[in-house]
Amino acid sequence: MEDRKTGKNTKKWICMAAAVGIALFLTGLLAGERTRMVQAKVAKTQESLAEEVFRFHVLGNSDRRKDQEVKLKVRDAVIDYMKRDMGEWEDLSDGEDAAKAEATKRWAKTHLRKIEDTANQVLEEEGYSYRAKAEVTTCYFPDKRYGDVLFPEGEYEALRIKLGKAKGRNWWCVLYPNLCFMNSTCAVVEEDGKKVLKEALTAEEYEMVTAASDFKIKWFFFGGKEKDEKIHGGNQK
């Protein structure tokens, strides 16, 4: 009788262990599938975001202190030139945000020589023998934090200035929407900058750059519906 009871208990524990194992296995499969879904969603949203923004990128000749210092002087001179030549940002282009973004890119492409001249003037005045090369190109950016705003890794179109060998630390900001003009150090995105982003990006794009962790958690647990609407003043059209 005792052996029969022991045998039943053993089978019971085996069944329980098997059930737990199966549950853990299924949970792992579900978690893996959810993780892949979130990764795909983030990648898709980043690709959409990349079409909405135009970045500004300055690469220093090297990591030597003087090369890094002149990099920032070049940055300031070029931003000052862009402010003067572009005029008031609101008058750059009429129409939708996409048209304004394209107008910014066109301006950059047609002013590369002047941008180089502005950068080279700084280099000459500071006594550097190397020169600047300006280009509009699509290149890979790792995750870049802009205060409490995070632009995810991926391919972005950018106005890029390479100084000399361009082997040093780089500086970057967002030229469209016009965050460069609001804070040249680009250490943080202030409230005015967030408002500009909110008006230019879709709901999901804005959520991803301002609340990346919450964005991923929400999509992991709840998924969501596609949202292609622009945000204007916090209200979706």
PDB file of N, CA, C and O in Angstrom, residues 81-92 107 181:
ATOM      1  N   TYR A  81      26.163  80.737 -40.057  1.00  0.00           N
ATOM      2  CA  TYR A  81      25.960  80.983 -41.483  1.00  0.00           C
ATOM      3  C   TYR A  81      24.594  80.459 -41.936  1.00  0.00           C
ATOM      4  O   TYR A  81      23.858  81.148 -42.668  1.00  0.00           O
ATOM      5  N   MET A  82      24.238  79.249 -41.498  1.00  0.00           N
ATOM      6  CA  MET A  82      22.960  78.681 -41.905  1.00  0.00           C
ATOM      7  C   MET A  82      21.797  79.517 -41.392  1.00  0.00           C
ATOM      8  O   MET A  82      20.801  79.722 -42.099  1.00  0.00           O
ATOM      9  N   LYS A  83      21.910  80.008 -40.164  1.00  0.00           N
ATOM     10  CA  LYS A  83      20.845  80.861 -39.625  1.00  0.00           C
ATOM     11  C   LYS A  83      20.640  82.096 -40.495  1.00  0.00           C
ATOM     12  O   LYS A  83      19.510  82.481 -40.811  1.00  0.00           O
ATOM     13  N   ARG A  84      21.747  82.720 -40.883  1.00  0.00           N
ATOM     14  CA  ARG A  84      21.651  83.942 -41.680  1.00  0.00           C
ATOM     15  C   ARG A  84      21.100  83.661 -43.080  1.00  0.00           C
ATOM     16  O   ARG A  84      20.246  84.380 -43.583  1.00  0.00           O
ATOM     17  N   ASP A  85      21.606  82.612 -43.714  1.00  0.00           N
ATOM     18  CA  ASP A  85      21.270  82.374 -45.113  1.00  0.00           C
ATOM     19  C   ASP A  85      19.887  81.754 -45.294  1.00  0.00           C
ATOM     20  O   ASP A  85      19.185  82.059 -46.248  1.00  0.00           O
ATOM     21  N   MET A  86      19.516  80.888 -44.380  1.00  0.00           N
ATOM     22  CA  MET A  86      18.194  80.261 -44.491  1.00  0.00           C
ATOM     23  C   MET A  86      17.076  81.242 -44.162  1.00  0.00           C
ATOM     24  O   MET A  86      15.946  81.078 -44.597  1.00  0.00           O
ATOM     25  N   GLY A  87      17.395  82.250 -43.370  1.00  0.00           N
ATOM     26  CA  GLY A  87      16.361  83.175 -42.954  1.00  0.00           C
ATOM     27  C   GLY A  87      15.497  82.558 -41.871  1.00  0.00           C
ATOM     28  O   GLY A  87      15.879  81.583 -41.227  1.00  0.00           O
ATOM     29  N   GLU A  88      14.350  83.140 -41.688  1.00  0.00           N
ATOM     30  CA  GLU A  88      13.429  82.607 -40.687  1.00  0.00           C
ATOM     31  C   GLU A  88      13.013  81.199 -41.077  1.00  0.00           C
ATOM     32  O   GLU A  88      12.652  80.941 -42.220  1.00  0.00           O
ATOM     33  N   TRP A  89      13.059  80.285 -40.115  1.00  0.00           N
ATOM     34  CA  TRP A  89      12.778  78.869 -40.410  1.00  0.00           C
ATOM     35  C   TRP A  89      11.386  78.674 -40.979  1.00  0.00           C
ATOM     36  O   TRP A  89      11.163  77.898 -41.901  1.00  0.00           O
ATOM     37  N   GLU A  90      10.443  79.413 -40.488  1.00  0.00           N
ATOM     38  CA  GLU A  90       9.068  79.239 -40.948  1.00  0.00           C
ATOM     39  C   GLU A  90       8.908  79.612 -42.410  1.00  0.00           C
ATOM     40  O   GLU A  90       7.990  79.147 -43.084  1.00  0.00           O
ATOM     41  N   ASP A  91       9.806  80.449 -42.942  1.00  0.00           N
ATOM     42  CA  ASP A  91       9.684  80.907 -44.322  1.00  0.00           C
ATOM     43  C   ASP A  91      10.505  80.054 -45.289  1.00  0.00           C
ATOM     44  O   ASP A  91      10.545  80.333 -46.487  1.00  0.00           O
ATOM     45  N   LEU A  92      11.163  79.022 -44.746  1.00  0.00           N
ATOM     46  CA  LEU A  92      12.033  78.212 -45.599  1.00  0.00           C
ATOM     47  C   LEU A  92      11.234  77.519 -46.697  1.00  0.00           C
ATOM     48  O   LEU A  92      11.637  77.428 -47.837  1.00  0.00           O
ATOM     49  N   TRP A 107      18.551  72.950 -49.725  1.00  0.00           N
ATOM     50  CA  TRP A 107      19.395  74.091 -49.370  1.00  0.00           C
ATOM     51  C   TRP A 107      20.817  73.613 -49.087  1.00  0.00           C
ATOM     52  O   TRP A 107      21.796  74.209 -49.561  1.00  0.00           O
ATOM     53  N   PHE A 181      19.327  75.163 -34.329  1.00  0.00           N
ATOM     54  CA  PHE A 181      19.204  76.610 -34.207  1.00  0.00           C
ATOM     55  C   PHE A 181      18.744  77.031 -32.814  1.00  0.00           C
ATOM     56  O   PHE A 181      18.861  78.184 -32.440  1.00  0.00           O
TER      57      PHE A 181
END
